[in-house]
PDB file of C-alpha atoms and ligand atoms in Angstrom:
ATOM      1  CA  MET W  57     -53.394  55.291  49.495  1.00 44.00           C
ATOM      2  CA  THR W  58     -51.442  57.402  51.890  1.00 46.00           C
ATOM      3  CA  ASP W  59     -53.492  56.932  55.038  1.00 46.00           C
ATOM      4  CA  LYS W  60     -51.483  56.896  58.231  1.00 48.00           C
ATOM      5  CA  GLY W  61     -51.512  53.480  59.847  1.00 47.00           C
ATOM      6  CA  THR W  62     -49.340  53.973  62.887  1.00 48.00           C
ATOM      7  CA  GLY W  63     -52.073  54.007  65.507  1.00 47.00           C
ATOM      8  CA  ALA W  64     -53.438  51.254  67.734  1.00 50.00           C
ATOM      9  CA  LYS W  65     -53.587  47.577  66.714  1.00 54.00           C
ATOM     10  CA  GLY W  66     -57.109  48.047  65.320  1.00 68.00           C
ATOM     11  CA  ASP W  67     -55.716  50.606  62.880  1.00 87.00           C
ATOM     12  CA  ARG W  68     -53.468  48.004  61.297  1.00 91.00           C
ATOM     13  CA  PRO W  69     -55.495  45.961  58.763  1.00 94.00           C
ATOM     14  CA  LEU W  70     -53.647  42.740  57.971  1.00 95.00           C
ATOM     15  CA  GLY W  71     -54.901  42.287  54.402  1.00 95.00           C
ATOM     16  CA  LEU W  72     -53.949  45.788  53.354  1.00 96.00           C
ATOM     17  CA  ALA W  73     -50.525  45.492  55.010  1.00 96.00           C
ATOM     18  CA  LEU W  74     -49.879  42.184  53.183  1.00 96.00           C
ATOM     19  CA  LYS W  75     -50.906  43.670  49.816  1.00 97.00           C
ATOM     20  CA  ARG W  76     -48.722  46.719  50.280  1.00 97.00           C
ATOM     21  CA  GLY W  77     -45.787  44.592  51.422  1.00 96.00           C
ATOM     22  CA  LEU W  78     -46.163  42.246  48.438  1.00 97.00           C
ATOM     23  CA  ARG W  79     -45.984  45.273  46.134  1.00 97.00           C
ATOM     24  CA  GLY W  80     -42.827  46.550  47.860  1.00 96.00           C
ATOM     25  CA  LEU W  81     -44.586  49.492  49.468  1.00 97.00           C
ATOM     26  CA  CYS W  82     -44.607  50.557  53.108  1.00 97.00           C
ATOM     27  CA  PRO W  83     -47.206  48.288  54.787  1.00 96.00           C
ATOM     28  CA  ALA W  84     -48.171  51.102  57.152  1.00 95.00           C
ATOM     29  CA  CYS W  85     -49.052  53.816  54.620  1.00 94.00           C
ATOM     30  CA  GLY W  86     -48.383  52.495  51.102  1.00 94.00           C
ATOM     31  CA  GLY W  87     -46.910  55.877  50.224  1.00 94.00           C
ATOM     32  CA  ALA W  88     -43.246  54.977  49.755  1.00 95.00           C
ATOM     33  CA  ARG W  89     -40.990  52.104  48.775  1.00 96.00           C
ATOM     34  CA  LEU W  90     -40.218  49.540  51.492  1.00 96.00           C
ATOM     35  CA  PHE W  91     -36.809  48.373  50.211  1.00 95.00           C
ATOM     36  CA  ARG W  92     -33.670  50.411  49.601  1.00 95.00           C
ATOM     37  CA  ARG W  93     -31.838  47.349  48.223  1.00 94.00           C
ATOM     38  CA  PHE W  94     -32.969  43.880  47.141  1.00 94.00           C
ATOM     39  CA  LEU W  95     -33.803  42.568  50.625  1.00 92.00           C
ATOM     40  CA  LYS W  96     -32.792  45.570  52.728  1.00 94.00           C
ATOM     41  CA  PRO W  97     -35.722  47.623  53.991  1.00 95.00           C
ATOM     42  CA  VAL W  98     -35.440  51.374  54.398  1.00 95.00           C
ATOM     43  CA  GLU W  99     -34.480  52.603  57.875  1.00 95.00           C
ATOM     44  CA  ALA W 100     -37.769  54.473  58.182  1.00 95.00           C
ATOM     45  CA  CYS W 101     -40.586  55.234  55.771  1.00 95.00           C
ATOM     46  CA  PRO W 102     -40.101  58.738  54.316  1.00 95.00           C
ATOM     47  CA  ALA W 103     -43.890  59.150  54.075  1.00 94.00           C
ATOM     48  CA  CYS W 104     -45.110  58.032  57.519  1.00 94.00           C
ATOM     49  CA  GLY W 105     -41.945  57.578  59.594  1.00 93.00           C
ATOM     50  CA  GLU W 106     -42.604  53.902  60.452  1.00 94.00           C
ATOM     51  CA  ARG W 107     -39.286  52.299  61.377  1.00 95.00           C
ATOM     52  CA  TRP W 108     -38.514  49.180  59.292  1.00 94.00           C
ATOM     53  CA  ALA W 109     -34.859  48.544  60.129  1.00 88.00           C
ATOM     54  CA  GLU W 110     -35.841  47.278  63.585  1.00 88.00           C
ATOM     55  CA  ARG W 111     -38.246  44.616  62.279  1.00 90.00           C
ATOM     56  CA  ARG W 112     -36.626  41.260  61.586  1.00 91.00           C
ATOM     57  CA  ALA W 113     -38.247  38.837  59.162  1.00 91.00           C
ATOM     58  CA  ASP W 114     -35.331  36.398  59.673  1.00 92.00           C
ATOM     59  CA  ASP W 115     -35.606  33.268  57.493  1.00 95.00           C
ATOM     60  CA  PHE W 116     -39.380  33.221  57.140  1.00 96.00           C
ATOM     61  CA  PRO W 117     -39.464  34.848  53.639  1.00 96.00           C
ATOM     62  CA  ALA W 118     -36.852  32.350  52.375  1.00 96.00           C
ATOM     63  CA  TYR W 119     -38.807  29.466  53.926  1.00 97.00           C
ATOM     64  CA  LEU W 120     -41.986  30.661  52.204  1.00 97.00           C
ATOM     65  CA  ALA W 121     -40.185  31.126  48.857  1.00 97.00           C
ATOM     66  CA  ILE W 122     -38.808  27.576  49.009  1.00 96.00           C
ATOM     67  CA  LEU W 123     -42.168  26.158  50.097  1.00 97.00           C
ATOM     68  CA  VAL W 124     -44.098  27.890  47.299  1.00 96.00           C
ATOM     69  CA  THR W 125     -41.435  27.116  44.676  1.00 97.00           C
ATOM     70  CA  GLY W 126     -41.494  23.433  45.557  1.00 96.00           C
ATOM     71  CA  HIS W 127     -45.262  23.194  45.503  1.00 97.00           C
ATOM     72  CA  LEU W 128     -45.535  24.999  42.160  1.00 97.00           C
ATOM     73  CA  LEU W 129     -42.586  23.374  40.435  1.00 97.00           C
ATOM     74  CA  LEU W 130     -42.975  19.722  41.447  1.00 97.00           C
ATOM     75  CA  PRO W 131     -46.198  19.090  39.464  1.00 97.00           C
ATOM     76  CA  VAL W 132     -44.621  20.806  36.447  1.00 97.00           C
ATOM     77  CA  ILE W 133     -41.540  18.579  36.676  1.00 97.00           C
ATOM     78  CA  VAL W 134     -43.706  15.457  36.910  1.00 97.00           C
ATOM     79  CA  GLU W 135     -45.902  16.533  33.971  1.00 97.00           C
ATOM     80  CA  VAL W 136     -42.919  17.453  31.781  1.00 97.00           C
ATOM     81  CA  ASN W 137     -41.392  14.041  32.464  1.00 96.00           C
ATOM     82  CA  ILE W 138     -44.658  12.302  31.584  1.00 97.00           C
ATOM     83  CA  GLN W 139     -45.187  14.271  28.365  1.00 97.00           C
ATOM     84  CA  PHE W 140     -41.626  14.658  27.048  1.00 96.00           C
ATOM     85  CA  ASP W 141     -38.378  12.744  26.956  1.00 95.00           C
ATOM     86  CA  VAL W 142     -36.027  15.247  28.591  1.00 93.00           C
ATOM     87  CA  GLY W 143     -32.421  14.212  29.152  1.00 95.00           C
ATOM     88  CA  THR W 144     -31.070  13.762  32.655  1.00 95.00           C
ATOM     89  CA  LEU W 145     -28.304  16.352  32.235  1.00 96.00           C
ATOM     90  CA  THR W 146     -30.807  18.901  30.914  1.00 96.00           C
ATOM     91  CA  GLN W 147     -32.999  18.309  33.949  1.00 95.00           C
ATOM     92  CA  MET W 148     -30.077  18.423  36.380  1.00 96.00           C
ATOM     93  CA  ILE W 149     -29.142  21.863  35.039  1.00 97.00           C
ATOM     94  CA  GLY W 150     -32.536  23.246  34.080  1.00 97.00           C
ATOM     95  CA  TRP W 151     -34.753  22.562  37.091  1.00 97.00           C
ATOM     96  CA  PRO W 152     -32.398  24.061  39.702  1.00 97.00           C
ATOM     97  CA  LEU W 153     -32.085  27.184  37.539  1.00 98.00           C
ATOM     98  CA  VAL W 154     -35.869  27.439  37.231  1.00 98.00           C
ATOM     99  CA  ALA W 155     -36.271  26.879  40.982  1.00 97.00           C
ATOM    100  CA  ALA W 156     -33.635  29.485  41.841  1.00 97.00           C
ATOM    101  CA  GLY W 157     -35.229  31.990  39.458  1.00 98.00           C
ATOM    102  CA  MET W 158     -38.674  31.424  40.958  1.00 97.00           C
ATOM    103  CA  ALA W 159     -37.376  31.752  44.525  1.00 97.00           C
ATOM    104  CA  LEU W 160     -35.435  34.928  43.692  1.00 97.00           C
ATOM    105  CA  ALA W 161     -38.501  36.415  42.009  1.00 97.00           C
ATOM    106  CA  MET W 162     -40.654  35.686  45.051  1.00 97.00           C
ATOM    107  CA  ILE W 163     -38.402  36.463  47.975  1.00 97.00           C
ATOM    108  CA  GLN W 164     -38.625  40.280  47.955  1.00 97.00           C
ATOM    109  CA  PRO W 165     -42.443  40.377  47.706  1.00 97.00           C
ATOM    110  CA  LEU W 166     -42.643  37.680  50.389  1.00 97.00           C
ATOM    111  CA  LYS W 167     -40.305  39.640  52.659  1.00 97.00           C
ATOM    112  CA  GLY W 168     -42.517  42.683  52.177  1.00 97.00           C
ATOM    113  CA  ALA W 169     -45.556  40.610  53.098  1.00 97.00           C
ATOM    114  CA  VAL W 170     -43.821  39.207  56.185  1.00 97.00           C
ATOM    115  CA  LEU W 171     -42.872  42.739  57.279  1.00 97.00           C
ATOM    116  CA  GLY W 172     -46.510  43.694  56.717  1.00 96.00           C
ATOM    117  CA  LEU W 173     -47.588  40.744  58.873  1.00 96.00           C
ATOM    118  CA  LEU W 174     -45.160  41.756  61.631  1.00 95.00           C
ATOM    119  CA  TRP W 175     -46.387  45.354  61.490  1.00 95.00           C
ATOM    120  CA  ALA W 176     -50.071  44.411  61.534  1.00 94.00           C
ATOM    121  CA  ARG W 177     -49.736  41.873  64.362  1.00 89.00           C
TER     122      ARG W 177
HETATM  123 ZN1   ZN O 235     -45.051  54.505  55.370  1.00 88.30          ZN
END
């Protein structure tokens, strides 16, 4: 998909922009990578020229990553504690590592989706 999406607001489909952003592609055209480093977007898309350095997602991707991590992990923690006898020290070390890993895995796709949201709206 390399359609140009830099026209009027009606030319900016939200669902497509979110999908492209989640996959780390330019939400406008889907023809190039959105990030040059882990959370640093490219200055401008090499395929369509859309400028990404000027769009600020601020803390919203981190907020979403924490929100999703908490909602996914909490039932697992409760179920593990019901089913197994896991030591306190193991839990004090293990769950924060799992939570941090989940949040780190989600934050770049979520930032791409937030940039897609900002672009589409
Ligand atoms: Zn592009």
